Structure formats: structure tokens, C-alpha cells
CSV table of C-alpha atoms in Angstrom, one decimal:
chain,number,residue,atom,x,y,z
D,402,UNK,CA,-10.4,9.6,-22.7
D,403,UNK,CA,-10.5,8.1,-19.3
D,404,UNK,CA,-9.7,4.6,-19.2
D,405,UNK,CA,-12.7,2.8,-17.1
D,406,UNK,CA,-15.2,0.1,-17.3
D,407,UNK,CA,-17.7,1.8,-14.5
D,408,UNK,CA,-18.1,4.4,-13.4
D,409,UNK,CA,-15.5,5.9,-10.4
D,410,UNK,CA,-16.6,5.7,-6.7
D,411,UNK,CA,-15.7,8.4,-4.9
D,412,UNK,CA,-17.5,8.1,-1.4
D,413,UNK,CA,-19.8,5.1,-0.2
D,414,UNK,CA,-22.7,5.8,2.1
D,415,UNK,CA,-24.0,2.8,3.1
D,416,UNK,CA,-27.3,2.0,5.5
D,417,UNK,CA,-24.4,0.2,8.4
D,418,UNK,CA,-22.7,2.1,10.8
D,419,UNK,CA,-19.8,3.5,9.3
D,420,UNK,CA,-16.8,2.4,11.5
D,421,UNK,CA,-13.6,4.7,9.6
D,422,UNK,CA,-13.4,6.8,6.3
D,423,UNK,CA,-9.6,6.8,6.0
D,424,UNK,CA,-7.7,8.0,2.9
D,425,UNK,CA,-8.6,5.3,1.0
D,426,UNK,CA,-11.1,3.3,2.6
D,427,UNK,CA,-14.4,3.3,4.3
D,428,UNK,CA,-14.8,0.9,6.4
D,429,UNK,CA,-18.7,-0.6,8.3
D,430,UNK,CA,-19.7,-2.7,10.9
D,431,UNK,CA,-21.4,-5.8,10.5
D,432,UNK,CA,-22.5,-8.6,12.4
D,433,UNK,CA,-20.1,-10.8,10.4
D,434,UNK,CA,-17.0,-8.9,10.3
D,435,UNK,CA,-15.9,-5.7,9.1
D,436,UNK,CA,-16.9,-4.5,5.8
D,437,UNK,CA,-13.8,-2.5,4.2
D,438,UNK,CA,-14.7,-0.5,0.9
D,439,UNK,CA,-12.1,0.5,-1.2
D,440,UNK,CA,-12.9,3.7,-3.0
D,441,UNK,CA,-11.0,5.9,-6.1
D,442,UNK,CA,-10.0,8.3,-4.1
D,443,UNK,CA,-5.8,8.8,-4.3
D,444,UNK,CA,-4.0,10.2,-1.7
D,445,UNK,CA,-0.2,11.2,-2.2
D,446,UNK,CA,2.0,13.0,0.5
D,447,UNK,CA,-0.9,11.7,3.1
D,448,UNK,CA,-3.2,14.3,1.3
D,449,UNK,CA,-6.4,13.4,-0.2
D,450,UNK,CA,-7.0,14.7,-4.0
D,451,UNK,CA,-10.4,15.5,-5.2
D,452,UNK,CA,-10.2,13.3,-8.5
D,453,UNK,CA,-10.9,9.6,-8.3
D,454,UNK,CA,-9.2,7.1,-10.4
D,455,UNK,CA,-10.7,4.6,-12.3
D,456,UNK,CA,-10.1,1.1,-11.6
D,457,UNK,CA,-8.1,2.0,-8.6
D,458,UNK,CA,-10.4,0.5,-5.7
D,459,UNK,CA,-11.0,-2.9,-7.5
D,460,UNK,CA,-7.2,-3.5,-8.5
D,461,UNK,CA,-6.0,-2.6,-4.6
D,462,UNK,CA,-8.6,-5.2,-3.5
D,463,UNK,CA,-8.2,-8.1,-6.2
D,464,UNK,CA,-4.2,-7.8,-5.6
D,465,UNK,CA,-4.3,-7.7,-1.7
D,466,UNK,CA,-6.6,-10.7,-1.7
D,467,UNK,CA,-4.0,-12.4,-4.2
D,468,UNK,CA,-1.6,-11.7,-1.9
D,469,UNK,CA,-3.3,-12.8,1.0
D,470,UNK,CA,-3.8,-16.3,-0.5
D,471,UNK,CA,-0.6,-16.6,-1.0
D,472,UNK,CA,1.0,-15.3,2.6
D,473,UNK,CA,-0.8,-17.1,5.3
D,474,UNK,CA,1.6,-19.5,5.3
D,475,UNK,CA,4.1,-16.8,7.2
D,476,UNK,CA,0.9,-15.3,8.7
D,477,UNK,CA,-2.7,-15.6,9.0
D,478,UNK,CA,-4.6,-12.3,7.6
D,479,UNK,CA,-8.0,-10.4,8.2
D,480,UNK,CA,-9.5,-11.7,5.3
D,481,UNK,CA,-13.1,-13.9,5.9
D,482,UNK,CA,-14.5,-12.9,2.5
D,483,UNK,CA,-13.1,-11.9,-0.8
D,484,UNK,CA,-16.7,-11.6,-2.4
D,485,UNK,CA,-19.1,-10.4,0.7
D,486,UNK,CA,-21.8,-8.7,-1.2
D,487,UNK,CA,-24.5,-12.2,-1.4
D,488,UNK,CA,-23.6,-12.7,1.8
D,489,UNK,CA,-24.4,-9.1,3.1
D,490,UNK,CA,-27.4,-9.0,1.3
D,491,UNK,CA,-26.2,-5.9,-0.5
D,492,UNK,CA,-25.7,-7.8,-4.3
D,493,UNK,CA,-28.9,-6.2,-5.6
D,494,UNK,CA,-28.5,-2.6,-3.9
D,495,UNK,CA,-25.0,-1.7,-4.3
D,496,UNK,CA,-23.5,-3.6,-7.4
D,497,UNK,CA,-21.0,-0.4,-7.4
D,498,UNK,CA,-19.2,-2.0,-4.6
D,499,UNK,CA,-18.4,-5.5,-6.4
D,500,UNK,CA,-14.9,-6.3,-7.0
D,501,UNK,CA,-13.9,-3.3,-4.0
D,502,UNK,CA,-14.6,-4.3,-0.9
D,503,UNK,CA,-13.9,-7.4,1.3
D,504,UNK,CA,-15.4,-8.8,4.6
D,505,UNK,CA,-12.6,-9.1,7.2
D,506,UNK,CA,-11.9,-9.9,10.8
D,507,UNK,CA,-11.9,-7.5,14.0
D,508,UNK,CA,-8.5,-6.6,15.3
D,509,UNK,CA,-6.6,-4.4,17.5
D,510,UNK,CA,-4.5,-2.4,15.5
D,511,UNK,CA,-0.7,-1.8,16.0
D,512,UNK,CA,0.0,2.2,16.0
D,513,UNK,CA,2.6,1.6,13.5
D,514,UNK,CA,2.8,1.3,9.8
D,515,UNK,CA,5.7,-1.4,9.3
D,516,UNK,CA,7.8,-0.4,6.2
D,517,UNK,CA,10.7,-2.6,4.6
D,518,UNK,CA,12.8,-0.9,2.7
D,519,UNK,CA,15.6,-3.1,0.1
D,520,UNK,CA,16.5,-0.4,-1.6
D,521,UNK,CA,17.0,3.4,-0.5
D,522,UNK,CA,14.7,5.8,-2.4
D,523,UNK,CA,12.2,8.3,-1.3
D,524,UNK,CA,12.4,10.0,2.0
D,525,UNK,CA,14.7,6.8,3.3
D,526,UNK,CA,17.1,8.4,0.7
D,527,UNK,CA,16.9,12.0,2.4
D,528,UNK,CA,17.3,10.7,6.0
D,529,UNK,CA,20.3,8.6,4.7
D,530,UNK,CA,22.1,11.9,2.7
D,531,UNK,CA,21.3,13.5,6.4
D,532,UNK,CA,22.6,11.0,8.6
D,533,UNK,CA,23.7,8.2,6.9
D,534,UNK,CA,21.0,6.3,8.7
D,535,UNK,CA,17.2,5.0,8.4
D,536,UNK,CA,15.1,5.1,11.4
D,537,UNK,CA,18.2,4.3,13.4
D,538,UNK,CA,19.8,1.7,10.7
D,539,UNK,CA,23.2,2.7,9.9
D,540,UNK,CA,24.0,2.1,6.3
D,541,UNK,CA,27.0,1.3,4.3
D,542,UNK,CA,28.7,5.2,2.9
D,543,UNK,CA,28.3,6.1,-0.8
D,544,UNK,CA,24.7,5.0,-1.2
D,545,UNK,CA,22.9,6.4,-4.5
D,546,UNK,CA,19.5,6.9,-4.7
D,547,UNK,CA,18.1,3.8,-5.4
D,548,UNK,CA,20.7,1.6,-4.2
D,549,UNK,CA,20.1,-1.7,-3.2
D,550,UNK,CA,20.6,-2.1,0.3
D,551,UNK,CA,22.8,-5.2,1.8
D,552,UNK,CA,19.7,-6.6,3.6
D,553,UNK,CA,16.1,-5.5,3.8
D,554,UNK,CA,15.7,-3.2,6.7
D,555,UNK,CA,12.8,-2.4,8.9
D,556,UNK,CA,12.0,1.2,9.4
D,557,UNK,CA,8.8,1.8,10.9
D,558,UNK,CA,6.6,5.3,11.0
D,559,UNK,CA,3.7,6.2,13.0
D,560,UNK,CA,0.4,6.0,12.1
D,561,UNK,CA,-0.7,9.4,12.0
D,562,UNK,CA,-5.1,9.9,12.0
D,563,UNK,CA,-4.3,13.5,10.4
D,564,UNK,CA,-1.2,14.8,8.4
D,565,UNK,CA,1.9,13.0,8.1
D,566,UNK,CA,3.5,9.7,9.5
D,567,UNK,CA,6.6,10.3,11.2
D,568,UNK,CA,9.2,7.8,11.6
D,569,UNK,CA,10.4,5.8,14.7
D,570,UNK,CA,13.4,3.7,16.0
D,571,UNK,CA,13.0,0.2,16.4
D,572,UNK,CA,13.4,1.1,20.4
D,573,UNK,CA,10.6,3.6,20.2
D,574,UNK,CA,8.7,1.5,18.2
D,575,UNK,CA,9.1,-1.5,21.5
D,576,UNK,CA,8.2,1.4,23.9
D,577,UNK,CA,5.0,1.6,21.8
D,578,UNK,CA,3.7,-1.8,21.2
D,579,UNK,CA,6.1,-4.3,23.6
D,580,UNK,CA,9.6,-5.6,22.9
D,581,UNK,CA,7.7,-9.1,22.0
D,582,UNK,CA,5.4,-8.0,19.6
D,583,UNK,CA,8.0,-5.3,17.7
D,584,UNK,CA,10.4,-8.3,17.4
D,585,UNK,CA,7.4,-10.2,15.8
D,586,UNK,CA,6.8,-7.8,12.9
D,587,UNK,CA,10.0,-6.9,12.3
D,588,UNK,CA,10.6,-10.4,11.7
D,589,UNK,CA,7.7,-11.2,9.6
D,590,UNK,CA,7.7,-8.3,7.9
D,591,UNK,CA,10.9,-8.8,6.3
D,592,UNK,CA,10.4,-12.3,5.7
D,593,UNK,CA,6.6,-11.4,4.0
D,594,UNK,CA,9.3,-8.4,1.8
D,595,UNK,CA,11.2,-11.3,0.8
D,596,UNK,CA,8.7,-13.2,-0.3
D,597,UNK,CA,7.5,-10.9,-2.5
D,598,UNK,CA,10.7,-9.6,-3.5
D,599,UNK,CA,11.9,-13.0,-4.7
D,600,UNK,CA,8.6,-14.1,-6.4
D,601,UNK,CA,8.2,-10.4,-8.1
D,602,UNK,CA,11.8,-10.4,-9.6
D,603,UNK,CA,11.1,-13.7,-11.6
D,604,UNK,CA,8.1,-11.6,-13.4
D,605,UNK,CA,11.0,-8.5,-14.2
D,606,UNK,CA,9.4,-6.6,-11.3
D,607,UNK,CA,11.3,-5.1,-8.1
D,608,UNK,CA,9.3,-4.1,-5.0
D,609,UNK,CA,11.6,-1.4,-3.9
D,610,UNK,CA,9.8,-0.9,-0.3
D,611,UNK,CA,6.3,-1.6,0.9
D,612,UNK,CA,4.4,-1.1,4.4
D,613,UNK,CA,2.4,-3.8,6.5
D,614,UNK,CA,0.0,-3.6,9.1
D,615,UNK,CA,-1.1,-5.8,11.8
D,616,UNK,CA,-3.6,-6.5,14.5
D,617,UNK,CA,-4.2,-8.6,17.4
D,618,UNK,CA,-7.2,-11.1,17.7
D,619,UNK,CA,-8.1,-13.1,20.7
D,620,UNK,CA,-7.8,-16.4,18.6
D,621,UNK,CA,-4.9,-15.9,16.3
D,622,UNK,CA,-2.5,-13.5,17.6
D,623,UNK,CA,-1.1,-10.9,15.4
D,624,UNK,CA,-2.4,-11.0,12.2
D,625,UNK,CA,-1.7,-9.5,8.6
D,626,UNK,CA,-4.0,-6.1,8.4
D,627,UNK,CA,-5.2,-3.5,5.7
D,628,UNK,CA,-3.6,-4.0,2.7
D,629,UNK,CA,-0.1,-5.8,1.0
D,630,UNK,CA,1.7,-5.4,-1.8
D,631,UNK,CA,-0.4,-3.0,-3.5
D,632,UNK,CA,0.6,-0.1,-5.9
D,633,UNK,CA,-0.5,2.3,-3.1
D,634,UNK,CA,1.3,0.9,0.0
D,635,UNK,CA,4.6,-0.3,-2.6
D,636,UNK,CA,7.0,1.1,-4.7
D,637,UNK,CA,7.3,-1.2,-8.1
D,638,UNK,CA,9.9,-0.8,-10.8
D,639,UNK,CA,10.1,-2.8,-14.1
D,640,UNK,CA,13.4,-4.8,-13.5
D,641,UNK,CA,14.3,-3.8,-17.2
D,642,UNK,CA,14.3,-0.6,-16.6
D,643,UNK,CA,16.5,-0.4,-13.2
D,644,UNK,CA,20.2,0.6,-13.4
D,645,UNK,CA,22.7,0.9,-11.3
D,646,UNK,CA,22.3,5.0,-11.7
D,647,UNK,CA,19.5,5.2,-10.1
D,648,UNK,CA,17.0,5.0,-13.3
D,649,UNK,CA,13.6,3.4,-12.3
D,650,UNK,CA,10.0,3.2,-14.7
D,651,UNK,CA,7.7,3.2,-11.8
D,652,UNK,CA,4.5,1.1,-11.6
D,653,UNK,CA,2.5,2.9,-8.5
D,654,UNK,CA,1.9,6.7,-7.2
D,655,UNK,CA,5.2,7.8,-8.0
D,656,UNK,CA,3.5,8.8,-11.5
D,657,UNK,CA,1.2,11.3,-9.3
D,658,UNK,CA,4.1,12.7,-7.0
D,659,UNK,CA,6.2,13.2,-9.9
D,660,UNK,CA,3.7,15.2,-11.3
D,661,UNK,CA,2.4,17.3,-8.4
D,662,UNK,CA,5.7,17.8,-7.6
D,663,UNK,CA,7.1,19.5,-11.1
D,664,UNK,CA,4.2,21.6,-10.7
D,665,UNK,CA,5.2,23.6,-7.7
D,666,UNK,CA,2.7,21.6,-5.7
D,667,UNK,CA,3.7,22.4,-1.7
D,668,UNK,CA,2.2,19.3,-0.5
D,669,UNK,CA,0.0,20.6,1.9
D,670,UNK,CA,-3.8,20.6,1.2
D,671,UNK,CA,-5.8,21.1,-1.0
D,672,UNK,CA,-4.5,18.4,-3.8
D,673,UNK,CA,-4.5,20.4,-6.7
D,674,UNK,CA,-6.5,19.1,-9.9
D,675,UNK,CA,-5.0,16.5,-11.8
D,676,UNK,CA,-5.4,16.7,-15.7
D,677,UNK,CA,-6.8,14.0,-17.7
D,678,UNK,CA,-3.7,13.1,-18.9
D,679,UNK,CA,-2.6,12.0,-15.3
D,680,UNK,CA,-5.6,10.4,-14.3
D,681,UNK,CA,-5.6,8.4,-17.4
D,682,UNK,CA,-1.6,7.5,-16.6
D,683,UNK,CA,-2.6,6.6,-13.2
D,684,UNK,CA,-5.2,4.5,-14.2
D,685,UNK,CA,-3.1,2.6,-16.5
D,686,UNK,CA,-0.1,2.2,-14.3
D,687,UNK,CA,-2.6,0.1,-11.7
D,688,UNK,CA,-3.9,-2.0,-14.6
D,689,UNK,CA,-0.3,-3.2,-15.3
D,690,UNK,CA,1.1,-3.8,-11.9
D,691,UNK,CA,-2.1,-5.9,-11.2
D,692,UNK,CA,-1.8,-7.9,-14.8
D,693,UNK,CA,2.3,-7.9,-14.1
D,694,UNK,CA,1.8,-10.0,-10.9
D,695,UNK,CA,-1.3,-11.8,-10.9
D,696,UNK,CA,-0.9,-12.9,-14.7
D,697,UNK,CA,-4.4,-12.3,-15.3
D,698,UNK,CA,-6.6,-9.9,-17.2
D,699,UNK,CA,-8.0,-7.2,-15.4
């Protein structure tokens, strides 16, 4: 039985111009702001798959909002509106879209996706077996998967519009966006991983790595972008479970790639199917992150 309280949104198709349909997201002008949607659709190994998961849209926007309330005082943030709907007269026409979608400021977007990694896993832990490096960071010999690393570290990828992000150098990433500006989100983006790293642990969580993005405005400067701290841009573990042998319960898409992945699965489109069983999983894995670190019912 699936686990949901409405019914899964799929695709929007709203009467405002329609500014992006990303992975995830749909995202529409307005004359207040821009209206961001987020819909069921999953997306693993930057592929899109054709079944939506319940709940999956509302718990990425409650929990980024969370953390937006609770990060602007390291940076200000896109968000205008948590609960635009009245305000965009749409209430009455598209109740579908309550709890999923936020109003949020204009930027100009950086064409990088800034990930900090404290511990090595996923394709950091592949690069490192390689070259005993990350995106240029050398690390300390004799790293296991899953290893906590010394210090946070800031490996940056591209931000691809079709296939897969590739990753960068800190000095490619200043020959993209300025030495200035890739100082500044380097530095705030380990000190926003931090953050959430120290506050998460106390609730027997570990954010192993998670990816920011930011924007310029004309009033604020760079700004907090997108998402943070979700299930789909993080990699959670329950601290119970984590040992030093590389044994992690994960609380995000790992679940999905797992899965795709034992089944022979080449990563390259089409997503295959996923069964009930895994869409009900899925679904239940982003209800308990969400309760885990707001401390509230979903």
C-alpha cells in the first residue's frame, strides 16, 4: 500500500509563464517573485524516473524552509513566502500545490552546484581510490569508504542543464565565477555544513555531504538558492547505525540507487520502474528525515 495523504503530483501546468521544469521543480514567473513548485518526481544519477513519490515535494519544501529560518544568520536566502498560494490568488484553483511550493526572490545563479563533503562516500570515494584526491583536495592515505574526513572540504561540480554534473577544482571553479565570489561560497558553504552537521548530530543524525546553491541580487549580494539540507541534495545516516567500517542506514536516495543499482540498472535513461515496495520505502525514508530534524509530525 502506498504510503500518502494526497494524491502524487507529477507535473504542474499552471496559467503563469513557466520559467524552468528542472528535475525536480517547476518553477513560474510572477509579478511578486518566483513561484518554485516542488513536484514527486525523483531523479537518481541525474535521470528522471517515471514514478512519483508520495509526500516527496511537501517534505523537500517544509525542511528547506526550516532550514532557511534557521541559516540567515550566515546568509540571507531566496525565500519571500513559505505559504504563497492566498497571496497568488491560486488557494481555491490549485489546493494540490499547498505545502509544495514557495514564492522566492530573483537571482543570478552561480554555474556551480557547491558540495561539502565531511566524510568520503559516493563518487568522492572513487575519485579518492583513483587519485587520492577530491576535486583537487589531497587527502590523508588509507581512507575507507565512509571515513570521516579531517575537515569538511569543498568540492564543487558543474551545473549541468542535461546529463551529468562534472566536477571542478577550486581554480576552475574561480575561472568561472571570480576568485571573490568562489572564496565566498567556499567559505559559507562550509560554515552553513557545520552548522548543520553540529545541530544534526545532537538528534543521532550525520549529514555526510550536501550541495548549495547561490545567486546574486542587486540588494543583498549572494544569497542562499534552491534548496538545503534536504534528503535529495544530502546524504543522512542514523548516527546509531555508523561504524567505523563503513556501515551506514541511510535516510535519503541512497534507498533508490541501491536498488536500481542491484538491478543491473546502467544509469542512463530511461529510469526503469520502481516496484511498490521501493516507492513505499522511499516514501517513508522522507517522512523520517523530515520528523528526525524538525521534531514535528509530518
Amino acid at each position: 500500500m502506498i504510503l500518502q495523504d494526497k494524491p502524487p503530483l507529477y507535473k504542474t501546468a499552471l496559467d503563469l509563464p513557466l520559467k524552468a521544469r528542472g528535475k525536480v521543480r517547476d518553477v513560474y514567473e510572477t509579478e511578486l517573485g518566483l513561484l518554485i513548485v516542488s513536484t514527486d518526481r525523483l531523479s537518481a544519477f541525474d535521470v528522471v524516473f517515471p514514478d512519483p513519490i508520495p509526500c516527496k515535494g511537501e517534505v523537500l519544501t517544509r525542511l528547506a524552509s526550516w532550514w532557511f529560518n534557521r541559516t540567515g544568520g550566515i546568509i540571507p536566502n531566496h525565500l519571500i513566502d513559505a505559504n504563497p498560494l492566498k497571496a497568488l490568488g491560486l488557494e481555491a484553483s490549485h489546493p494540490e500545490l499547498q505545502g509544495r511550493c514557495v514564492l522566492v526572490k530573483k537571482a543570478k545563479m552561480f554555474p556551480v552546484e557547491c558540495i561539502v563533503r565531511g566524510y568520503l562516500e559516493g563518487s568522492a570515494y572513487g575519485m579518492y581510490k583513483d587519485t587520492g584526491e577530491v576535486c583537487g583536495v589531497k587527502l590523508p592515505q588509507g581512507l575507507t569508504r565512509r571515513a570521516r574526513l579531517p575537515e569538511p572540504i569543498f568540492t564543487p561540480t558543474t551545473k549541468a542543464e542535461a546529463g551529468h554534473d562534472e566536477p571542478v577544482s577550486f581554480e576552475e571553479t574561480k575561472n568561472l565565477i571570480g576568485a571573490e565570489n568562489a572564496e565566498t561560497i567556499r567559505r559559507v558553504s562550509i560554515e552553513l555544513f557545520r552548522f548543520a552537521h553540529d545541530l544534526l548530530l545532537k538528534k543521532q543524525i550525520i549529514v555526510s555531504d550536501t550541495k548549495f546553491e547561490f545567486g546574486v541580487t542587486e540588494n543583498e549580494g549572494i544569497i542562499l538558492c534552491d534548496e538545503a539540507l534536504t534528503p535529495d541534495s544530502s546524504r543522512f545516516w542514523k548516527a546509531e547505525t555508523y561504524t567505523a567500517d563503513g556501515k551506514a542506514e541511510s535516510l535519503d536516495k541512497q534507498y533508490v540507487r541501491d536498488y536500481v543499482e542491484s538491478i543491473g540498472w546502467n544509469k542512463q535513461p530511461p529510469a526503469p520502474v520502481l516496484p511498490p515496495e521501493v516507492v513505499d520505502g522511499m516514501t517513508t525514508r522522507y517522512r523520517q528525515i523530515f520528523e528526525l530534524i524538525t521534531d514535528d509530525k509530518f
